[in-house]
Coordinates of C-alpha atoms and ligand atoms in Angstrom, one line a residue:
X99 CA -22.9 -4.8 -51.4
X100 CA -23.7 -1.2 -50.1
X101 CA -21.8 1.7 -48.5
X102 CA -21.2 1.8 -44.7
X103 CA -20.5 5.2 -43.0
X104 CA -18.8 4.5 -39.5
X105 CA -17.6 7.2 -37.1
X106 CA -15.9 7.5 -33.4
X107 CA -16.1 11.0 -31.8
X108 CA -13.8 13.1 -32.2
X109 CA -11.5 13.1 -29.0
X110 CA -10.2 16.2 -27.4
X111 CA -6.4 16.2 -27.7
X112 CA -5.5 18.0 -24.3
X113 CA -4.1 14.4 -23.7
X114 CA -3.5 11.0 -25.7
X115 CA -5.8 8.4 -25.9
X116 CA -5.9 5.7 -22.9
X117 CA -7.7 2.6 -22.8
X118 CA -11.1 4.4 -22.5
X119 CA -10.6 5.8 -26.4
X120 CA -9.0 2.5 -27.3
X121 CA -12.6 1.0 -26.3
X122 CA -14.5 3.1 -29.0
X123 CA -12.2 3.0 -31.7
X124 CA -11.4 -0.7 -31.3
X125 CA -15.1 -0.9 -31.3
X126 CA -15.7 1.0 -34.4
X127 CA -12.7 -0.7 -36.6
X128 CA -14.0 -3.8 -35.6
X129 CA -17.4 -3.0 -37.5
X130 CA -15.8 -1.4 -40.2
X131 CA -13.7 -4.2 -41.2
X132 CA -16.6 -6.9 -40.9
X133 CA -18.1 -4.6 -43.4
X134 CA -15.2 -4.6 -45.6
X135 CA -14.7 -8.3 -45.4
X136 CA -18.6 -8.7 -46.4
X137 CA -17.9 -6.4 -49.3
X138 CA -19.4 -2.8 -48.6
X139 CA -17.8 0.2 -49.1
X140 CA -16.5 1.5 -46.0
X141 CA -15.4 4.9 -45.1
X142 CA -14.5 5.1 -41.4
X143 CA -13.5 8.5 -39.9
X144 CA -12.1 9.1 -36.6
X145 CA -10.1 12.4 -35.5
X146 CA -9.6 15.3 -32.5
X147 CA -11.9 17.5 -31.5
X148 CA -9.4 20.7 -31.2
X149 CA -10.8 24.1 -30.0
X150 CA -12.5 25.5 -26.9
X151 CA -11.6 26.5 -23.9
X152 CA -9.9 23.1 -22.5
X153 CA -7.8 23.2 -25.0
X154 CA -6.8 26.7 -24.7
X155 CA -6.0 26.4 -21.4
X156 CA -4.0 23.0 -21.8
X157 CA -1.8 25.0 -24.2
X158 CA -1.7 28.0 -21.5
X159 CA -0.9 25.5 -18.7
X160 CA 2.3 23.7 -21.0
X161 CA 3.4 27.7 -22.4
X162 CA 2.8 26.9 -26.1
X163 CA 0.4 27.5 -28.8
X164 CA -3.0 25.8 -28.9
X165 CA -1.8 25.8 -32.6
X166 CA 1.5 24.0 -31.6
X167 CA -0.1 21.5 -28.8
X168 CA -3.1 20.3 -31.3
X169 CA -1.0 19.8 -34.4
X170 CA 1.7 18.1 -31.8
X171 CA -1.6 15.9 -30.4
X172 CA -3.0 14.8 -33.5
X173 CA 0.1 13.2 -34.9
X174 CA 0.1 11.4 -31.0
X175 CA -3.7 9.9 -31.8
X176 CA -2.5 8.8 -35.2
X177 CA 0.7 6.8 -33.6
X178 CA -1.5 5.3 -31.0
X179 CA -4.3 4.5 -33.6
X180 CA -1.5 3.1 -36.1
X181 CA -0.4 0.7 -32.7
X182 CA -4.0 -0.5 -32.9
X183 CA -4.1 -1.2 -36.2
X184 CA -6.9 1.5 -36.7
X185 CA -7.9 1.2 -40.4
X186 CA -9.8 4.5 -40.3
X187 CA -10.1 6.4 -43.9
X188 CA -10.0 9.4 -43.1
X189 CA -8.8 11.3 -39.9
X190 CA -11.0 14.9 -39.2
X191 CA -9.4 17.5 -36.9
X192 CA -11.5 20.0 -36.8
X193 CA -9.0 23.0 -37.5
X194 CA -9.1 21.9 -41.2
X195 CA -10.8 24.8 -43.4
X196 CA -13.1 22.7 -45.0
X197 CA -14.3 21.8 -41.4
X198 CA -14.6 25.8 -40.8
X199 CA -16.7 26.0 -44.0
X200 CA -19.2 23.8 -43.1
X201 CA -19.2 25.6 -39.4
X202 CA -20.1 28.8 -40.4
X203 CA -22.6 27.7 -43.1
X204 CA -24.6 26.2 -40.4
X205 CA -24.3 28.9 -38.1
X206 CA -25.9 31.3 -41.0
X207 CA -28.4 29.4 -42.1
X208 CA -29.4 28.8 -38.5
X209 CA -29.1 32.8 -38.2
X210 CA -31.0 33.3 -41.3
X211 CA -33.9 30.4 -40.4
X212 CA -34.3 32.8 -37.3
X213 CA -33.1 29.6 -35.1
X214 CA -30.2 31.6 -33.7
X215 CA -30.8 35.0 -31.0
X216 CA -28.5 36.8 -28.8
X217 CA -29.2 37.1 -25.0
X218 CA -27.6 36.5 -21.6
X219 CA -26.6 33.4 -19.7
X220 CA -25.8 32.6 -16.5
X221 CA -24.7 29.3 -15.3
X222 CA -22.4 26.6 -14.2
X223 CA -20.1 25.6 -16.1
X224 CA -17.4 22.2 -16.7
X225 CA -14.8 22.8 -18.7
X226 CA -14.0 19.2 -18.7
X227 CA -17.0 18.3 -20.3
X228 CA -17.1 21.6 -22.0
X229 CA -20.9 21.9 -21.0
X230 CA -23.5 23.7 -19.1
X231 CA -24.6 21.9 -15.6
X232 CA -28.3 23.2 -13.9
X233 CA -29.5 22.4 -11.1
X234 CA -30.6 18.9 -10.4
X235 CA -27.6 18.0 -13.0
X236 CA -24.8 18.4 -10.5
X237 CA -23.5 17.0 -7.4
X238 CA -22.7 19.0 -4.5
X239 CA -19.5 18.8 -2.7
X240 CA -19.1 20.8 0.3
X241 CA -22.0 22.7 -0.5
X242 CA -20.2 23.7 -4.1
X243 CA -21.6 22.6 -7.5
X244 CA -19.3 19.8 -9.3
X245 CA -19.4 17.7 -12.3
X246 CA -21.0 14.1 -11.8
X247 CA -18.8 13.1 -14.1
X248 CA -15.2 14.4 -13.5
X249 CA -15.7 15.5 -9.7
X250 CA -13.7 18.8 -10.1
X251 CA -16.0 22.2 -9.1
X252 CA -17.8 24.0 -11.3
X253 CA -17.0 27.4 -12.5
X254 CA -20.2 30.0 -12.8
X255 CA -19.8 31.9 -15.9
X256 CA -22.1 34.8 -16.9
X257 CA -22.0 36.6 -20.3
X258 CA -24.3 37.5 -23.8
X259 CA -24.1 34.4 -25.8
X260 CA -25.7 33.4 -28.8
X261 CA -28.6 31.0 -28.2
X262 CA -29.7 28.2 -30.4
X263 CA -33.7 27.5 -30.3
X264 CA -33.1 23.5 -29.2
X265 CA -35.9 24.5 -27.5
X266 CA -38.5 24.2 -31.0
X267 CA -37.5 20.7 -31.6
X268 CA -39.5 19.2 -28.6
X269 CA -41.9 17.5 -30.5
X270 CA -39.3 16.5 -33.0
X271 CA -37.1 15.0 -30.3
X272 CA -40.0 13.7 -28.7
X273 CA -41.4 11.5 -31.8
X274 CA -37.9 10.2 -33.2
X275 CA -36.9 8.8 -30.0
X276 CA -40.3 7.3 -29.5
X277 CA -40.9 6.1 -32.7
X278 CA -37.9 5.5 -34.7
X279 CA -35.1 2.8 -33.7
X280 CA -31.9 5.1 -34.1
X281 CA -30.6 5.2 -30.6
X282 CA -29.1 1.3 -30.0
X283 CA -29.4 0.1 -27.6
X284 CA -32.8 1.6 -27.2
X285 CA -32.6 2.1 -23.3
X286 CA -30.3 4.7 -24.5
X287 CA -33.1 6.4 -26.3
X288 CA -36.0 5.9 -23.3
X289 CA -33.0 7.8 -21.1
X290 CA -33.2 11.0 -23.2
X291 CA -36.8 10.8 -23.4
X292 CA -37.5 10.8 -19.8
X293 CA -35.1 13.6 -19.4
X294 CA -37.1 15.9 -22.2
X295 CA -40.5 14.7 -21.2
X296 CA -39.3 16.1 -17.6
X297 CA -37.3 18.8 -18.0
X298 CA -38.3 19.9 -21.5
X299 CA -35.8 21.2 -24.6
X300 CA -34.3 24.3 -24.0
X301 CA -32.1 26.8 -25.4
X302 CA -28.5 25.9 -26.1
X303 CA -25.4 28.6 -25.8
X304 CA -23.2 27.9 -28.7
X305 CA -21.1 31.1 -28.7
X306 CA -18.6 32.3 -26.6
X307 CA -16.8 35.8 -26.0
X308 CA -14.0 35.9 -28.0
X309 CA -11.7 37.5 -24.6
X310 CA -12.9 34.8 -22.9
X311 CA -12.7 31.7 -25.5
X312 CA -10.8 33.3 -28.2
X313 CA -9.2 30.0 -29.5
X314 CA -12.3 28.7 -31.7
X315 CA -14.1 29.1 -35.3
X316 CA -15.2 32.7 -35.5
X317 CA -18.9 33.1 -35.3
X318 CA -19.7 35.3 -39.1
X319 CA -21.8 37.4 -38.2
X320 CA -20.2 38.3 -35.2
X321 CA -16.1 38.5 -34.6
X322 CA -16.6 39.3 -30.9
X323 CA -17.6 35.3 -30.3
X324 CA -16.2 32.3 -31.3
X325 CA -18.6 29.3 -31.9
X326 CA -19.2 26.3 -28.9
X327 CA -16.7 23.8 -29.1
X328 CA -20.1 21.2 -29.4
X329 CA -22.0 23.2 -32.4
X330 CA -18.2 22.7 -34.0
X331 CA -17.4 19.0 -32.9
X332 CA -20.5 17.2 -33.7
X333 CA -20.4 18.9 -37.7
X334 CA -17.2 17.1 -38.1
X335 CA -19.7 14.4 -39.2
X336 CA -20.8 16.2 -42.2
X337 CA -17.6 18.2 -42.9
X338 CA -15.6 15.0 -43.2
X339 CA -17.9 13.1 -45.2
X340 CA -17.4 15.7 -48.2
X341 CA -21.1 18.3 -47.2
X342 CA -21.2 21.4 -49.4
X343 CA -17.6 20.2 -50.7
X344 CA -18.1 16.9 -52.6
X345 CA -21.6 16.4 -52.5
X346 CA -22.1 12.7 -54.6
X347 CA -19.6 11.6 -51.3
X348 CA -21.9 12.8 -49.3
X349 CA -25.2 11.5 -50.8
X350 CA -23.5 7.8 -51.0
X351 CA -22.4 8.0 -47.5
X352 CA -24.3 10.2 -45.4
X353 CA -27.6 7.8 -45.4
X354 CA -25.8 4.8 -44.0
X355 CA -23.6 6.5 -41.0
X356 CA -23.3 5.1 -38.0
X357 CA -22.0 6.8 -34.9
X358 CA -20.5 5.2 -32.5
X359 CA -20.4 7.0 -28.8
X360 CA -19.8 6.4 -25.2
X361 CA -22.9 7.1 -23.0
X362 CA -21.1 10.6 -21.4
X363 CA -21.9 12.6 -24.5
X364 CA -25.3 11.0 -25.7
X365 CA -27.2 14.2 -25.3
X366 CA -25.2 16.0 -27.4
X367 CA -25.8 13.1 -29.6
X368 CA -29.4 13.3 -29.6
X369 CA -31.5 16.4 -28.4
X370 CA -28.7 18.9 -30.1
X371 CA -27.3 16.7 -32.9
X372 CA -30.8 15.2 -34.3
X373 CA -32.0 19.1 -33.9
X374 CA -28.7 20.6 -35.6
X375 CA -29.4 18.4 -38.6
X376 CA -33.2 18.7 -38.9
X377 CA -32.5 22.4 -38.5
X378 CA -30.1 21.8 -41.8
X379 CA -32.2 19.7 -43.5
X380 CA -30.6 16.6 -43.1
X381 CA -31.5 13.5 -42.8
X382 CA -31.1 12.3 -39.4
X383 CA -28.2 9.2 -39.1
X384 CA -28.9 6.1 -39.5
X385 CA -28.0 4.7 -35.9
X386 CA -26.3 5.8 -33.3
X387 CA -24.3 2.9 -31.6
X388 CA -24.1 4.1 -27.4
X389 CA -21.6 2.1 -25.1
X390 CA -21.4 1.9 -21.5
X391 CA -17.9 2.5 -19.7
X392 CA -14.4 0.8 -18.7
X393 CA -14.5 1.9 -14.8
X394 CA -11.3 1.2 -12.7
X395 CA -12.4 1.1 -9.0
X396 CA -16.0 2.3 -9.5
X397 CA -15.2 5.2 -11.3
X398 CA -15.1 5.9 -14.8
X399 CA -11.3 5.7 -16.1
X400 CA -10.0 8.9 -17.2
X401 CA -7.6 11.3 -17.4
X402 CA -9.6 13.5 -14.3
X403 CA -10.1 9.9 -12.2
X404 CA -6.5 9.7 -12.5
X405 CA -7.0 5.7 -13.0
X406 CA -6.4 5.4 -17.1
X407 CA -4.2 3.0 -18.1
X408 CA -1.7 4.0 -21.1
X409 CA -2.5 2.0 -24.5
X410 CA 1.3 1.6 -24.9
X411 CA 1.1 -0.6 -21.6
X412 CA -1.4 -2.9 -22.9
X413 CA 0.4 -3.3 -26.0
X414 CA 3.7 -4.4 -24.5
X415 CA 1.5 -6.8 -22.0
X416 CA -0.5 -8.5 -24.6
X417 CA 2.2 -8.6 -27.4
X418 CA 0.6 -6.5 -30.1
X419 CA -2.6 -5.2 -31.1
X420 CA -4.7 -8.3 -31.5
X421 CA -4.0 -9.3 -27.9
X422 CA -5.3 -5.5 -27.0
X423 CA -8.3 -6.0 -29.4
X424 CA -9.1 -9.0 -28.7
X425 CA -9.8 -8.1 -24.6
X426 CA -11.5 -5.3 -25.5
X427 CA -14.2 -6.5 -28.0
X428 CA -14.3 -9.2 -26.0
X429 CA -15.5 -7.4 -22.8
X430 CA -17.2 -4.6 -25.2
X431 CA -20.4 -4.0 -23.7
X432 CA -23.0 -1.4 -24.8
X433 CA -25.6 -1.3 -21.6
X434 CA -23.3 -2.2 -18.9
X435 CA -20.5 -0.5 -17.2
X436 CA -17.0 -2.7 -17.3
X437 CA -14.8 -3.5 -14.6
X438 CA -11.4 -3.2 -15.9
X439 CA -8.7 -5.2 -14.3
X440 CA -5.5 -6.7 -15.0
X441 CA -6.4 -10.3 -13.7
X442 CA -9.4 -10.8 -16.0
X443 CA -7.8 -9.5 -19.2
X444 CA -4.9 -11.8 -18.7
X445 CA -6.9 -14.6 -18.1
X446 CA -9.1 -13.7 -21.5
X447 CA -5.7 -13.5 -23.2
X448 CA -4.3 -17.0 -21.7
X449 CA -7.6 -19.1 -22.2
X450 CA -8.9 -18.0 -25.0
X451 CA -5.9 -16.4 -27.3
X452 CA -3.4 -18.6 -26.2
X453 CA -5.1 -21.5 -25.3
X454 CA -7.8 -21.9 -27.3
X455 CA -6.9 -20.2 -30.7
X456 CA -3.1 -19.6 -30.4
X457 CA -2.7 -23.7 -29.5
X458 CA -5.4 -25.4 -32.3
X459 CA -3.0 -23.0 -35.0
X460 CA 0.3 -24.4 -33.4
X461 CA -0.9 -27.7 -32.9
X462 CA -2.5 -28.3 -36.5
X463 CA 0.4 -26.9 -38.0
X464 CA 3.1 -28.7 -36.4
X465 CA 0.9 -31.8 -37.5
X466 CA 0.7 -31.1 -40.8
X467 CA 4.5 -30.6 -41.1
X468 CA 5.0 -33.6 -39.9
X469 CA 2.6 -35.8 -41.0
X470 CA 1.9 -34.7 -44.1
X471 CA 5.0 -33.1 -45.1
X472 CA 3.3 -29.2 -44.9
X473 CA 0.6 -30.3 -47.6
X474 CA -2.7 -31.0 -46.6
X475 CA -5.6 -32.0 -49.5
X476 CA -9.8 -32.6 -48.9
X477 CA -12.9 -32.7 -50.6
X478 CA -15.0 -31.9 -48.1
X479 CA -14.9 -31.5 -44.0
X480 CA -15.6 -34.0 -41.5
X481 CA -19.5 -33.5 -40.8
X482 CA -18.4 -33.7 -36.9
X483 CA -16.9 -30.4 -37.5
X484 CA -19.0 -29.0 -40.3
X485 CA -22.1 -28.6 -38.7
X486 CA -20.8 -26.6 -35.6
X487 CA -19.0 -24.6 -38.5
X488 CA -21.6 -23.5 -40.8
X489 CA -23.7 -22.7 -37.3
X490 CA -20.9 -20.5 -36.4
X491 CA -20.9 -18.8 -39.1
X492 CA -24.7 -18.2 -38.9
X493 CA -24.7 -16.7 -35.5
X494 CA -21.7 -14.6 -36.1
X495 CA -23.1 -12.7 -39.0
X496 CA -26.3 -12.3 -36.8
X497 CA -24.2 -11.1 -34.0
X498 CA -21.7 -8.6 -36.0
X499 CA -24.9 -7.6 -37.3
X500 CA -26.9 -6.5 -34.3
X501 CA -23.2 -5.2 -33.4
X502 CA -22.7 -8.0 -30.9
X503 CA -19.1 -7.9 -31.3
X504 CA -18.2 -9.7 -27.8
X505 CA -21.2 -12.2 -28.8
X506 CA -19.5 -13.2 -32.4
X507 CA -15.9 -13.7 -30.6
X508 CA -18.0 -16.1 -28.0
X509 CA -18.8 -18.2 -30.6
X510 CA -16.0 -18.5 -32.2
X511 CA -14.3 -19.4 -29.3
X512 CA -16.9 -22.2 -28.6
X513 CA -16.3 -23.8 -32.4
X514 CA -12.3 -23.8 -31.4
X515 CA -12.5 -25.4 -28.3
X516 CA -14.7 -28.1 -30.3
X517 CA -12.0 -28.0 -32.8
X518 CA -9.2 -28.7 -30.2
X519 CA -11.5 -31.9 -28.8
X520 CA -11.5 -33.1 -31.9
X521 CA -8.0 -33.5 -32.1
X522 CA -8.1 -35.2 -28.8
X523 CA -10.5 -37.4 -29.7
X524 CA -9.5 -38.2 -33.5
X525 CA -5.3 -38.6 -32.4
X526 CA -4.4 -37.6 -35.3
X527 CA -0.8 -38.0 -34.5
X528 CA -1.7 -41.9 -34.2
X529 CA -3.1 -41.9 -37.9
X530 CA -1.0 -43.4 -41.1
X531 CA -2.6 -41.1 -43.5
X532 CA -4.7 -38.1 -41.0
X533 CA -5.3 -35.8 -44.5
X534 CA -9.1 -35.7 -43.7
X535 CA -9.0 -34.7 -39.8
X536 CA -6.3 -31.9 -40.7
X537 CA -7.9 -30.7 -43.6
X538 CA -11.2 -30.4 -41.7
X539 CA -9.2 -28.9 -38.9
X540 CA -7.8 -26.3 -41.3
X541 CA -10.7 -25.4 -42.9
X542 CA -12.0 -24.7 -39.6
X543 CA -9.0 -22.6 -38.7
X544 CA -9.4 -20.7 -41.9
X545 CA -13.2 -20.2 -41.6
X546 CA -12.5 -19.2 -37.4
X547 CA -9.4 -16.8 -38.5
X548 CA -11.8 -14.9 -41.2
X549 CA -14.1 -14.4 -38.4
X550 CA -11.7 -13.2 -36.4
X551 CA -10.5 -10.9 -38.8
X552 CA -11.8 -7.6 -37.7
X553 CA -11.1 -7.8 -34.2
X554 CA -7.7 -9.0 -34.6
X555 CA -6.3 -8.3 -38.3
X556 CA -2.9 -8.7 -37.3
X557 CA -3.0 -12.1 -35.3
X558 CA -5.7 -13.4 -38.5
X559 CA -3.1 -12.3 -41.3
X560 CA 0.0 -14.0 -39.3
X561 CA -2.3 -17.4 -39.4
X562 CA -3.5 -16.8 -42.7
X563 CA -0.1 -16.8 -44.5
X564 CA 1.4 -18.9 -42.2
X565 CA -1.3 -21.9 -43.3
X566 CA -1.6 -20.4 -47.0
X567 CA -4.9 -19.1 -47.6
X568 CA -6.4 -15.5 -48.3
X569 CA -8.8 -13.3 -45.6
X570 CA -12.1 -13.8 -48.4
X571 CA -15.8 -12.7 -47.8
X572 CA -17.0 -16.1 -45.7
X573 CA -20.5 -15.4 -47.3
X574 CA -19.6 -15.5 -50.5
X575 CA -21.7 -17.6 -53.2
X576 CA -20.5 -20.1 -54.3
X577 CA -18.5 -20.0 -51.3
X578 CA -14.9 -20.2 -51.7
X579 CA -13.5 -23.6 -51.2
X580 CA -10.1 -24.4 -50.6
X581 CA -8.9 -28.2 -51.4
X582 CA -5.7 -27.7 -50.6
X583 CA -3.7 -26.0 -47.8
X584 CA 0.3 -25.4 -48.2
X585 CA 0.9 -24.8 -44.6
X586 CA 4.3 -22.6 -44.5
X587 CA 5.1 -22.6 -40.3
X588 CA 3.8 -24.1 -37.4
X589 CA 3.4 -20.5 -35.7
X590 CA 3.4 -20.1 -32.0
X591 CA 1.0 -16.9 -32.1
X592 CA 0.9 -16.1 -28.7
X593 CA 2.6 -16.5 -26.1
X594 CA 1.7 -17.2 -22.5
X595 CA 1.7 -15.0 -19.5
X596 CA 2.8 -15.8 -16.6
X597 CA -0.1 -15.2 -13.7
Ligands
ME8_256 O1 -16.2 13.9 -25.5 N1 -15.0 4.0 -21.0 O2 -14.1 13.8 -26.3 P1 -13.3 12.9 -25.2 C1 -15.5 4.0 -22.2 N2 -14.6 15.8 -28.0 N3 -15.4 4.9 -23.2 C2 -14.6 6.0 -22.9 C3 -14.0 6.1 -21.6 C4 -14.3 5.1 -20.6 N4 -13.7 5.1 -19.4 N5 -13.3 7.3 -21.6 C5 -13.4 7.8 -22.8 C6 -15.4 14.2 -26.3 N6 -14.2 7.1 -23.6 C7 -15.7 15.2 -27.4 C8 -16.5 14.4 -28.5 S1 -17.8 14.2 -30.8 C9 -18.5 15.2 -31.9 C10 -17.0 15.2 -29.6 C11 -14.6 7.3 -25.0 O3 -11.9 12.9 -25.6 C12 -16.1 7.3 -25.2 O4 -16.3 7.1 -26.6 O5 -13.7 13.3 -23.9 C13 -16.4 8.8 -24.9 O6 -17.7 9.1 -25.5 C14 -15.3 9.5 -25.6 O7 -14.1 8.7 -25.3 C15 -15.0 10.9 -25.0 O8 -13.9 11.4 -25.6

């Protein structure tokens, strides 16, 4: 038993989340569950991301407030989070004042260390990205400067700004992501290294002119600027786990966070993150979990690709959210970029949901209803089964551990398909008295569905109450054997689709 800090980034609410946010926060809820279900303390924060300049001009563009358009947006994420079943514990927007708080504290002490100086800047600029591009950073299209990422042209901005000294943290940079394992997978961490080692560190803007970004946290101890949307975003971290505010929550959860990212904004994530806190005095996170993409065509979905497809889509498709989930973590992948199409997630849905998982429950129930009149009673499961079982159970908690979530669901697909030979071989339909075979296949079942839990904690609970037993810490000692099994309804949990 220990406490577990787990966070998604923030997300910018210009838009709602597609499939691309679904990914991360999917992701993270699957690990925050696990850890609930082994017994730590979990607190698990997701939120928006809601000032800067993309948001300002989203709410120009639509002729409202940014006020009116982020407090709109937020309630959106929290609808599409509640269709995913998102257990998150609390939800950060960064317009809450006890966010501002912790924003200008840092900016001051920054000031005050002497980390923070005022000079000019000229450069190019995304406002997708909300970042800085030099040369050697950006693509050229037509001989004009655009963003690798979102392929939309630059804009060149020059102004005084506010500079922050990223560029005395070198060294620092250089020895953490040499030397200690934060960045996972660590390929992550020789990325940023090479980059540094090349380029070298150097001065960050994190200011803007109020006329020009006016929609932002005030920098105090200067009203003409407004502080960069980054500085802001990545202190959500701190802010929402209670810093300067409820400090003993903060000293029982700050050493055990883990961050969970896509691979777009691991810079930020790293060079200026790591430097912000070491400039703060704070302990650096624990890790910092980095995913690869969902691409669509090639090209990274999102809302500038044009190729995201809508959560609400996938939900109707797949039935609910465990369908949804269940593709996801399935595919998850942290080093390698994903091909998303409709073809293989139906065929992940069809073979393993509702051929594999959704089958063995229907099939074992029906037989117990019938058989044994909805009562099934065992000492002890058939070795045949048992030993694939308590294997299982091994290599999941190594996986979910290394957070291997698409490894753990692989193996828990293998022990059900073992599961549903067994019943072809056994016949248990054939049997006078089958008690042993369907208590062993229910124990399975139960043990598989706990498993499962995390990724899909709507499909497990259906199964769970529908064969009469509780979603229990598998690890427990003495573990917690069940004799007897009332089994409720022969469930058909999910249904088919056509291809
Ligand atoms: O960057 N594949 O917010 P954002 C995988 N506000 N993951 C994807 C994805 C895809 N195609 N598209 C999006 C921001 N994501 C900042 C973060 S944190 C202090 C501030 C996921 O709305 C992935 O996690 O652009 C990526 O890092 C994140 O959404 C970017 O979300």
């Amino acid at each position: 038993m220990g406490s577990f800090y787990i966070t998604t980034p923030i997300y910018y609410p210009n838009a709602p989340p597609h499939i691309g946010h679904a990914y991360t926060t999917v992701f993270a809820d699957t690990i925050a569950r696990y850890h609930r279900l082994i017994g730590d303390e979990v607190f698990f924060m997701t939120g928006t991301d809601e000032h800067g300049l993309k948001l300002q001009r989203a709410a120009e563009k639509m002729g409202i407030s940014p006020e009116e358009l982020v407090d709109k947006m937020a309630e959106k994420y929290k609808w599409y989070w509640s269709l995913l079943d998102i257990s998150y514990d609390h939800f950060i927007r960064t317009t809450h004042d006890y966010h501002e708080r912790v924003v200008k504290y840092a900016m001051n002490k920054l000031y005050q260390d002497g980390l923070i100086y005022k000079a000019s800047y000229a450069g190019w600029y995304c406002v997708s990205c909300e970042k800085f591009y030099s040369p050697g950073e950006y693509i050229e299209v037509d001989g004009k400067p655009y963003c690798p990422i979102h392929r939309k042209p630059l804009e060149w901005l020059e102004e005084e700004t506010y500079y922050f000294k990223l560029s005395e943290f070198e060294d620092f940079m250089k020895d953490v992501l040499r030397n200690r394992r934060i960045v996972y997978p660590e390929s992550y961490a020789q990325e940023i290294l090479g980059k540094i080692e090349k380029d070298g560190l150097h001065d960050v803007s994190i200011a803007r002119p109020k006329e020009r970004v006016w929609w932002g946290i005030e920098v105090p101890f200067d009203p003409d600027y407004t502080v960069y949307v980054w500085f802001d975003a990545l202190l959500n971290y701190l802010s929402g786990i209670g810093y300067l505010e409820d400090m003993d929550k903060f000293h029982k959860y700050w050493p055990e966070v883990h961050h969970v990212i896509g691979k777009d904004i691991l810079w930020f994530h790293t060079a200026v993150w790591f430097s912000i806190l070491k400039a703060l005095d704070v302990p650096l996170p624990k890790k910092l979990l980095v995913h690869a993409f969902l691409i669509n065509r090639g090209l990274k979905i999102g809302k500038s690709a044009g190729n995201v497809i809508a959560i609400e889509d996938l939900i109707d498709r797949y039935q609910d959210s465990s369908g949804v989930r269940y593709i996801l973590m399935r595919l998850f992948n942290m080093a390698k970029d994903i091909e998303v199409t409709t073809e293989l997630f139906d065929s992940i849905y069809n073979s393993e949901l509702a051929d594999t998982y959704g089958n063995l429950v229907r099939r074992v129930g029906v037989l117990v209803k019938k058989k044994l009149e909805g009562t099934a009673e065992g000492e002890e499961i058939d070795e045949e089964l048992e030993k694939p079982l308590r294997e299982t159970l091994r290599i999941y908690r190594e996986a979910m551990d290394e957070y291997d979530v698409s490894k753990a669901l692989t193996a828990i697909m293998d022990l059900l398909r073992r599961a549903n030979a067994y019943i072809n071989e056994k016949r248990p339909w054939e049997k006078q008295d089958p008690s042993k075979e369907l208590y062993t296949l229910l124990e399975t079942i139960k043990y598989s569905t706990i498993m499962l839990y995390p990724a899909i904690p709507r499909a497990a609970q259906k199964t769970a109450d529908a064969l009469g037993y509780k979603i229990t810490n598998p690890y427990q000692e003495p573990p917690s054997t069940q004799k007897k099994y009332e089994v409720k309804q022969a469930l058909i949990l999910f249904k088919k689709i056509k291809v």
